[in-house]
Amino acid sequence: MSAAMIDGKAFAGALREKIAREVAELKAAHGLVPGLAVVLVGQDPASEVYVRSKGTQTRAAGMASFGHRLPETASQAELVALIERLNADPAVHGILVQLPLPGHMDAAAVIDAIAPAKDVDGFHISNVGLLGTGQKAMVPCTPLGCLMLLRDRHGSLSGLNAVVVGRSNIVGKPMAQLLLAEDCTVTIAHSRTKDLADLCRRADILIAAVGRPGMVKRDWIKPGATVIDVGINHVERDGNFRLVGDVDAAAAEVAGALTPVPGGVGPMTIACLLANTLTACRRAHGLA
Ligand code: NDP
């Protein structure tokens, strides 16, 4: 058996087109333009690439994009003052502070300075609590993208056994909350989990969000399972760098469906950021 490849790139492209149509409708019907502000502190090269890409895709969807840069040496108070200005700006519906922040800043305190309704990353403690209690929240983009791919493949997820490997606040935990809300039976695994391979073999849905290239092996997969590979790992071979996920390529011989890396979960993350910005705009104007 060879797994069906879940084409996250195509799915994300279709989602971005749908969002662009809805943005145009919102503008025509209500004169509203969703606006996303992205704040970058310092000059981390990877962050620069992400921020540029977010700006380009925001504009391509017909939304307003506001880029803000602060030097590496900026104080936390300066950053919070900028966030407070953006909180009060009616043209800004979503605020994203690009992580990681410089070491002298307390990322949790910075995130919690963002107005929860504008927290399009879904990292604010209020949104974490709302998601955990099954209420209307801003949902973190990467797990939201994974859920969309799973719903597209399975329709109902009710009663399925889901194993989430990884318990970070940005991927593993919110992913588990979303699957629980879909009535999956959810197990969260982490670095101290015993018999991880055994546990994974019981999963109808296996989410790998670890950051270890090829850690999930072929014989960890239940035949026919859907495997979502969140991992993004840069590995070097013969002087060339390439991207690989957390799931070994041979898993495709056993799984029913699998997200490739690259081209699986990755493209869904920015598309979901745009979806969250549109949602934030609608909610700000009582339209959702
Ligand atoms: P973190 O480093 O924050 O969390 C990794 C998790 O993996 C931790 O919970 C850790 O356990 C667990 N872990 C580490 N080693 C093992 C092991 N040997 N066995 C079982 N569990 C283990 O990473 P993130 O959640 O931020 O990201 C995970 C991966 O997803 C990374 O590759 C990242 O690049 C990628 N990513 C991809 C995105 C996308 O858009 N596609 C977006 C965000 C992340 P413990 O808690 O015990 O330490």
PDB file of C-alpha atoms in Angstrom, residues 45-267:
ATOM      1  CA  PRO A  45      17.169  35.773   8.855  1.00  0.00           C
ATOM      2  CA  ALA A  46      14.509  33.031   9.136  1.00  0.00           C
ATOM      3  CA  SER A  47      12.078  35.484  10.779  1.00  0.00           C
ATOM      4  CA  GLU A  48      12.759  38.017   7.996  1.00  0.00           C
ATOM      5  CA  VAL A  49      11.729  35.406   5.404  1.00  0.00           C
ATOM      6  CA  TYR A  50       8.535  34.484   7.309  1.00  0.00           C
ATOM      7  CA  VAL A  51       7.575  38.132   7.808  1.00  0.00           C
ATOM      8  CA  ARG A  52       8.121  38.993   4.128  1.00  0.00           C
ATOM      9  CA  SER A  53       6.036  36.032   3.060  1.00  0.00           C
ATOM     10  CA  LYS A  54       3.223  36.963   5.464  1.00  0.00           C
ATOM     11  CA  GLY A  55       3.176  40.527   4.098  1.00  0.00           C
ATOM     12  CA  THR A  56       3.086  39.344   0.478  1.00  0.00           C
ATOM     13  CA  GLN A  57       0.289  36.851   1.076  1.00  0.00           C
ATOM     14  CA  THR A  58      -1.729  39.324   3.149  1.00  0.00           C
ATOM     15  CA  ARG A  59      -1.656  41.869   0.309  1.00  0.00           C
ATOM     16  CA  ALA A  60      -2.395  39.162  -2.281  1.00  0.00           C
ATOM     17  CA  ALA A  61      -5.601  38.340  -0.368  1.00  0.00           C
ATOM     18  CA  GLY A  62      -6.684  41.983  -0.657  1.00  0.00           C
ATOM     19  CA  MET A  63      -5.997  42.758   2.995  1.00  0.00           C
ATOM     20  CA  ALA A  64      -3.968  45.650   4.417  1.00  0.00           C
ATOM     21  CA  SER A  65      -0.510  44.701   5.640  1.00  0.00           C
ATOM     22  CA  PHE A  66       1.289  46.819   8.245  1.00  0.00           C
ATOM     23  CA  GLY A  67       4.937  45.961   8.869  1.00  0.00           C
ATOM     24  CA  HIS A  68       6.642  47.228  12.028  1.00  0.00           C
ATOM     25  CA  ARG A  69      10.308  46.741  12.846  1.00  0.00           C
ATOM     26  CA  LEU A  70      12.151  47.347  16.056  1.00  0.00           C
ATOM     27  CA  PRO A  71      15.909  46.954  16.566  1.00  0.00           C
ATOM     28  CA  GLU A  72      17.304  43.974  18.485  1.00  0.00           C
ATOM     29  CA  THR A  73      18.178  46.422  21.272  1.00  0.00           C
ATOM     30  CA  ALA A  74      14.587  47.681  21.714  1.00  0.00           C
ATOM     31  CA  SER A  75      13.239  47.379  25.240  1.00  0.00           C
ATOM     32  CA  GLN A  76      10.201  45.293  26.127  1.00  0.00           C
ATOM     33  CA  ALA A  77       8.447  48.524  27.165  1.00  0.00           C
ATOM     34  CA  GLU A  78       8.960  49.936  23.647  1.00  0.00           C
ATOM     35  CA  LEU A  79       7.528  46.776  22.104  1.00  0.00           C
ATOM     36  CA  VAL A  80       4.520  46.787  24.439  1.00  0.00           C
ATOM     37  CA  ALA A  81       3.925  50.485  23.670  1.00  0.00           C
ATOM     38  CA  LEU A  82       3.828  49.626  19.936  1.00  0.00           C
ATOM     39  CA  ILE A  83       1.408  46.751  20.596  1.00  0.00           C
ATOM     40  CA  GLU A  84      -0.839  49.099  22.588  1.00  0.00           C
ATOM     41  CA  ARG A  85      -0.927  51.536  19.655  1.00  0.00           C
ATOM     42  CA  LEU A  86      -1.888  48.667  17.336  1.00  0.00           C
ATOM     43  CA  ASN A  87      -4.523  47.457  19.822  1.00  0.00           C
ATOM     44  CA  ALA A  88      -6.148  50.907  19.579  1.00  0.00           C
ATOM     45  CA  ASP A  89      -5.868  51.218  15.771  1.00  0.00           C
ATOM     46  CA  PRO A  90      -9.230  50.412  14.111  1.00  0.00           C
ATOM     47  CA  ALA A  91      -7.513  49.622  10.771  1.00  0.00           C
ATOM     48  CA  VAL A  92      -5.619  46.766  12.453  1.00  0.00           C
ATOM     49  CA  HIS A  93      -7.698  43.635  13.077  1.00  0.00           C
ATOM     50  CA  GLY A  94      -4.858  41.182  13.631  1.00  0.00           C
ATOM     51  CA  ILE A  95      -1.504  41.576  15.386  1.00  0.00           C
ATOM     52  CA  LEU A  96       1.322  39.082  15.107  1.00  0.00           C
ATOM     53  CA  VAL A  97       4.593  39.438  16.964  1.00  0.00           C
ATOM     54  CA  GLN A  98       7.143  37.284  15.150  1.00  0.00           C
ATOM     55  CA  LEU A  99       8.813  34.785  17.496  1.00  0.00           C
ATOM     56  CA  PRO A 100      11.412  34.152  18.758  1.00  0.00           C
ATOM     57  CA  LEU A 101      11.974  37.469  20.525  1.00  0.00           C
ATOM     58  CA  PRO A 102      15.426  38.589  21.721  1.00  0.00           C
ATOM     59  CA  GLY A 103      16.513  36.932  24.972  1.00  0.00           C
ATOM     60  CA  HIS A 104      15.972  40.011  27.137  1.00  0.00           C
ATOM     61  CA  MET A 105      12.216  39.968  26.444  1.00  0.00           C
ATOM     62  CA  ASP A 106       9.514  37.929  28.183  1.00  0.00           C
ATOM     63  CA  ALA A 107       7.590  36.495  25.209  1.00  0.00           C
ATOM     64  CA  ALA A 108       4.561  35.466  27.315  1.00  0.00           C
ATOM     65  CA  ALA A 109       4.189  38.994  28.715  1.00  0.00           C
ATOM     66  CA  VAL A 110       4.534  40.497  25.235  1.00  0.00           C
ATOM     67  CA  ILE A 111       1.910  38.151  23.756  1.00  0.00           C
ATOM     68  CA  ASP A 112      -0.458  38.919  26.621  1.00  0.00           C
ATOM     69  CA  ALA A 113      -0.193  42.647  25.780  1.00  0.00           C
ATOM     70  CA  ILE A 114      -2.000  41.933  22.484  1.00  0.00           C
ATOM     71  CA  ALA A 115      -5.775  42.500  22.640  1.00  0.00           C
ATOM     72  CA  PRO A 116      -7.204  38.931  22.642  1.00  0.00           C
ATOM     73  CA  ALA A 117      -9.603  39.789  19.788  1.00  0.00           C
ATOM     74  CA  LYS A 118      -6.596  40.799  17.626  1.00  0.00           C
ATOM     75  CA  ASP A 119      -4.409  37.839  18.668  1.00  0.00           C
ATOM     76  CA  VAL A 120      -4.462  36.068  15.281  1.00  0.00           C
ATOM     77  CA  ASP A 121      -1.737  33.635  16.406  1.00  0.00           C
ATOM     78  CA  GLY A 122      -4.066  32.404  19.168  1.00  0.00           C
ATOM     79  CA  PHE A 123      -1.278  32.458  21.762  1.00  0.00           C
ATOM     80  CA  HIS A 124      -2.838  34.927  24.257  1.00  0.00           C
ATOM     81  CA  ILE A 125      -3.720  33.289  27.555  1.00  0.00           C
ATOM     82  CA  SER A 126      -7.399  34.253  27.066  1.00  0.00           C
ATOM     83  CA  ASN A 127      -7.532  32.432  23.743  1.00  0.00           C
ATOM     84  CA  VAL A 128      -5.739  29.432  25.255  1.00  0.00           C
ATOM     85  CA  GLY A 129      -8.412  29.314  27.971  1.00  0.00           C
ATOM     86  CA  LEU A 130     -11.297  29.787  25.536  1.00  0.00           C
ATOM     87  CA  LEU A 131     -10.001  26.970  23.310  1.00  0.00           C
ATOM     88  CA  GLY A 132      -9.465  24.698  26.316  1.00  0.00           C
ATOM     89  CA  THR A 133     -13.036  25.239  27.485  1.00  0.00           C
ATOM     90  CA  GLY A 134     -14.572  24.774  24.027  1.00  0.00           C
ATOM     91  CA  GLN A 135     -15.511  28.433  23.520  1.00  0.00           C
ATOM     92  CA  LYS A 136     -15.126  30.762  20.540  1.00  0.00           C
ATOM     93  CA  ALA A 137     -11.390  31.490  20.433  1.00  0.00           C
ATOM     94  CA  MET A 138      -8.665  32.559  18.059  1.00  0.00           C
ATOM     95  CA  VAL A 139      -7.130  29.181  17.203  1.00  0.00           C
ATOM     96  CA  PRO A 140      -3.350  28.836  16.613  1.00  0.00           C
ATOM     97  CA  CYS A 141      -2.677  28.688  12.879  1.00  0.00           C
ATOM     98  CA  THR A 142      -0.655  25.474  12.506  1.00  0.00           C
ATOM     99  CA  PRO A 143      -3.051  23.190  14.449  1.00  0.00           C
ATOM    100  CA  LEU A 144      -6.006  24.878  12.727  1.00  0.00           C
ATOM    101  CA  GLY A 145      -4.420  24.054   9.364  1.00  0.00           C
ATOM    102  CA  CYS A 146      -3.880  20.421  10.424  1.00  0.00           C
ATOM    103  CA  LEU A 147      -7.516  20.170  11.505  1.00  0.00           C
ATOM    104  CA  MET A 148      -8.730  21.512   8.144  1.00  0.00           C
ATOM    105  CA  LEU A 149      -6.696  18.857   6.316  1.00  0.00           C
ATOM    106  CA  LEU A 150      -8.046  16.126   8.602  1.00  0.00           C
ATOM    107  CA  ARG A 151     -11.658  17.254   8.209  1.00  0.00           C
ATOM    108  CA  ASP A 152     -11.210  17.358   4.455  1.00  0.00           C
ATOM    109  CA  ARG A 153      -9.976  13.774   4.427  1.00  0.00           C
ATOM    110  CA  HIS A 154     -12.227  12.205   7.043  1.00  0.00           C
ATOM    111  CA  GLY A 155     -15.348  14.346   7.322  1.00  0.00           C
ATOM    112  CA  SER A 156     -16.247  13.356  10.887  1.00  0.00           C
ATOM    113  CA  LEU A 157     -13.358  12.579  13.235  1.00  0.00           C
ATOM    114  CA  SER A 158     -15.676  11.378  15.990  1.00  0.00           C
ATOM    115  CA  GLY A 159     -14.461   8.334  17.925  1.00  0.00           C
ATOM    116  CA  LEU A 160     -11.083   8.094  16.185  1.00  0.00           C
ATOM    117  CA  ASN A 161      -7.953   7.456  18.250  1.00  0.00           C
ATOM    118  CA  ALA A 162      -5.606  10.415  17.878  1.00  0.00           C
ATOM    119  CA  VAL A 163      -2.042  10.530  19.146  1.00  0.00           C
ATOM    120  CA  VAL A 164      -0.276  13.893  19.198  1.00  0.00           C
ATOM    121  CA  VAL A 165       3.491  13.608  19.635  1.00  0.00           C
ATOM    122  CA  GLY A 166       4.708  16.927  21.071  1.00  0.00           C
ATOM    123  CA  ARG A 167       3.186  19.104  23.787  1.00  0.00           C
ATOM    124  CA  SER A 168       4.278  22.633  22.892  1.00  0.00           C
ATOM    125  CA  ASN A 169       1.916  25.531  23.510  1.00  0.00           C
ATOM    126  CA  ILE A 170       1.920  26.491  19.834  1.00  0.00           C
ATOM    127  CA  VAL A 171       1.342  23.087  18.212  1.00  0.00           C
ATOM    128  CA  GLY A 172       0.920  19.989  20.392  1.00  0.00           C
ATOM    129  CA  LYS A 173      -1.426  21.209  23.121  1.00  0.00           C
ATOM    130  CA  PRO A 174      -3.820  23.231  20.927  1.00  0.00           C
ATOM    131  CA  MET A 175      -3.838  20.375  18.388  1.00  0.00           C
ATOM    132  CA  ALA A 176      -4.924  17.990  21.120  1.00  0.00           C
ATOM    133  CA  GLN A 177      -7.664  20.424  22.251  1.00  0.00           C
ATOM    134  CA  LEU A 178      -8.994  20.725  18.704  1.00  0.00           C
ATOM    135  CA  LEU A 179      -9.082  16.948  18.233  1.00  0.00           C
ATOM    136  CA  LEU A 180     -10.828  16.519  21.580  1.00  0.00           C
ATOM    137  CA  ALA A 181     -13.431  19.050  20.461  1.00  0.00           C
ATOM    138  CA  GLU A 182     -13.938  16.848  17.363  1.00  0.00           C
ATOM    139  CA  ASP A 183     -14.713  13.911  19.708  1.00  0.00           C
ATOM    140  CA  CYS A 184     -11.465  12.049  19.061  1.00  0.00           C
ATOM    141  CA  THR A 185      -9.946  10.019  21.882  1.00  0.00           C
ATOM    142  CA  VAL A 186      -6.700  11.921  22.327  1.00  0.00           C
ATOM    143  CA  THR A 187      -3.337  10.932  23.762  1.00  0.00           C
ATOM    144  CA  ILE A 188      -0.510  13.464  24.025  1.00  0.00           C
ATOM    145  CA  ALA A 189       3.029  12.076  23.931  1.00  0.00           C
ATOM    146  CA  HIS A 190       6.302  13.845  24.720  1.00  0.00           C
ATOM    147  CA  SER A 191       9.967  13.213  25.438  1.00  0.00           C
ATOM    148  CA  ARG A 192       9.230  11.240  28.629  1.00  0.00           C
ATOM    149  CA  THR A 193       6.553   9.009  27.086  1.00  0.00           C
ATOM    150  CA  LYS A 194       7.236   5.284  27.473  1.00  0.00           C
ATOM    151  CA  ASP A 195       6.701   2.843  24.591  1.00  0.00           C
ATOM    152  CA  LEU A 196       6.100   5.646  22.107  1.00  0.00           C
ATOM    153  CA  ALA A 197       6.170   3.325  19.079  1.00  0.00           C
ATOM    154  CA  ASP A 198       3.468   1.133  20.667  1.00  0.00           C
ATOM    155  CA  LEU A 199       1.326   4.143  21.446  1.00  0.00           C
ATOM    156  CA  CYS A 200       1.634   5.509  17.915  1.00  0.00           C
ATOM    157  CA  ARG A 201       0.621   2.129  16.451  1.00  0.00           C
ATOM    158  CA  ARG A 202      -2.803   2.581  18.087  1.00  0.00           C
ATOM    159  CA  ALA A 203      -3.451   5.902  16.329  1.00  0.00           C
ATOM    160  CA  ASP A 204      -6.004   6.305  13.555  1.00  0.00           C
ATOM    161  CA  ILE A 205      -4.692   9.865  13.390  1.00  0.00           C
ATOM    162  CA  LEU A 206      -1.050  10.492  14.196  1.00  0.00           C
ATOM    163  CA  ILE A 207       0.278  14.027  14.535  1.00  0.00           C
ATOM    164  CA  ALA A 208       4.060  14.395  14.719  1.00  0.00           C
ATOM    165  CA  ALA A 209       5.127  17.803  16.091  1.00  0.00           C
ATOM    166  CA  VAL A 210       8.543  17.168  17.552  1.00  0.00           C
ATOM    167  CA  GLY A 211      11.358  18.650  15.465  1.00  0.00           C
ATOM    168  CA  ARG A 212      13.403  15.443  15.017  1.00  0.00           C
ATOM    169  CA  PRO A 213      14.049  14.394  11.419  1.00  0.00           C
ATOM    170  CA  GLY A 214      12.486  11.036  10.523  1.00  0.00           C
ATOM    171  CA  MET A 215      11.828  10.052  14.154  1.00  0.00           C
ATOM    172  CA  VAL A 216       8.482   8.362  13.431  1.00  0.00           C
ATOM    173  CA  LYS A 217       9.303   5.078  11.737  1.00  0.00           C
ATOM    174  CA  ARG A 218       7.365   2.910   9.295  1.00  0.00           C
ATOM    175  CA  ASP A 219       6.594   0.282  11.944  1.00  0.00           C
ATOM    176  CA  TRP A 220       5.124   2.927  14.320  1.00  0.00           C
ATOM    177  CA  ILE A 221       2.206   3.454  11.936  1.00  0.00           C
ATOM    178  CA  LYS A 222      -1.104   1.635  12.091  1.00  0.00           C
ATOM    179  CA  PRO A 223      -1.934   0.408   8.560  1.00  0.00           C
ATOM    180  CA  GLY A 224      -4.271   2.915   6.927  1.00  0.00           C
ATOM    181  CA  ALA A 225      -3.722   5.657   9.527  1.00  0.00           C
ATOM    182  CA  THR A 226      -3.702   9.340   8.593  1.00  0.00           C
ATOM    183  CA  VAL A 227      -0.349  10.878   9.476  1.00  0.00           C
ATOM    184  CA  ILE A 228       0.129  14.633   9.786  1.00  0.00           C
ATOM    185  CA  ASP A 229       3.789  15.619   9.799  1.00  0.00           C
ATOM    186  CA  VAL A 230       4.213  19.078  11.344  1.00  0.00           C
ATOM    187  CA  GLY A 231       7.982  18.838  11.704  1.00  0.00           C
ATOM    188  CA  ILE A 232      10.245  21.169   9.755  1.00  0.00           C
ATOM    189  CA  ASN A 233      13.866  20.054   9.956  1.00  0.00           C
ATOM    190  CA  HIS A 234      16.795  21.306   7.908  1.00  0.00           C
ATOM    191  CA  VAL A 235      19.136  18.422   7.225  1.00  0.00           C
ATOM    192  CA  GLU A 236      22.412  18.451   5.335  1.00  0.00           C
ATOM    193  CA  ARG A 237      23.476  15.831   2.843  1.00  0.00           C
ATOM    194  CA  ASP A 238      26.565  16.206   0.633  1.00  0.00           C
ATOM    195  CA  GLY A 239      26.739  19.910   1.426  1.00  0.00           C
ATOM    196  CA  ASN A 240      23.121  20.531   0.403  1.00  0.00           C
ATOM    197  CA  PHE A 241      20.387  21.481   2.837  1.00  0.00           C
ATOM    198  CA  ARG A 242      16.877  20.149   2.457  1.00  0.00           C
ATOM    199  CA  LEU A 243      13.704  20.149   4.494  1.00  0.00           C
ATOM    200  CA  VAL A 244      12.403  16.939   6.037  1.00  0.00           C
ATOM    201  CA  GLY A 245       9.634  16.204   8.491  1.00  0.00           C
ATOM    202  CA  ASP A 246       9.469  14.177  11.698  1.00  0.00           C
ATOM    203  CA  VAL A 247       8.115  11.133   9.842  1.00  0.00           C
ATOM    204  CA  ASP A 248      10.386   8.732   7.991  1.00  0.00           C
ATOM    205  CA  ALA A 249       9.670   8.534   4.248  1.00  0.00           C
ATOM    206  CA  ALA A 250       9.030   4.759   4.501  1.00  0.00           C
ATOM    207  CA  ALA A 251       5.910   5.498   6.592  1.00  0.00           C
ATOM    208  CA  ALA A 252       4.160   6.154   3.270  1.00  0.00           C
ATOM    209  CA  GLU A 253       4.243   2.364   2.664  1.00  0.00           C
ATOM    210  CA  VAL A 254       1.904   1.776   5.634  1.00  0.00           C
ATOM    211  CA  ALA A 255      -0.117   4.949   6.224  1.00  0.00           C
ATOM    212  CA  GLY A 256      -3.426   5.574   4.487  1.00  0.00           C
ATOM    213  CA  ALA A 257      -2.637   9.247   3.982  1.00  0.00           C
ATOM    214  CA  LEU A 258       0.329  11.446   4.798  1.00  0.00           C
ATOM    215  CA  THR A 259       1.283  15.112   4.591  1.00  0.00           C
ATOM    216  CA  PRO A 260       4.581  15.633   2.740  1.00  0.00           C
ATOM    217  CA  VAL A 261       7.345  17.958   3.944  1.00  0.00           C
ATOM    218  CA  PRO A 262       7.600  20.415   2.314  1.00  0.00           C
ATOM    219  CA  GLY A 263       4.150  21.047   0.847  1.00  0.00           C
ATOM    220  CA  GLY A 264       1.955  19.624   3.615  1.00  0.00           C
ATOM    221  CA  VAL A 265       1.239  21.488   6.838  1.00  0.00           C
ATOM    222  CA  GLY A 266       3.652  24.380   6.179  1.00  0.00           C
ATOM    223  CA  PRO A 267       1.572  26.237   3.553  1.00  0.00           C
TER     224      PRO A 267
END
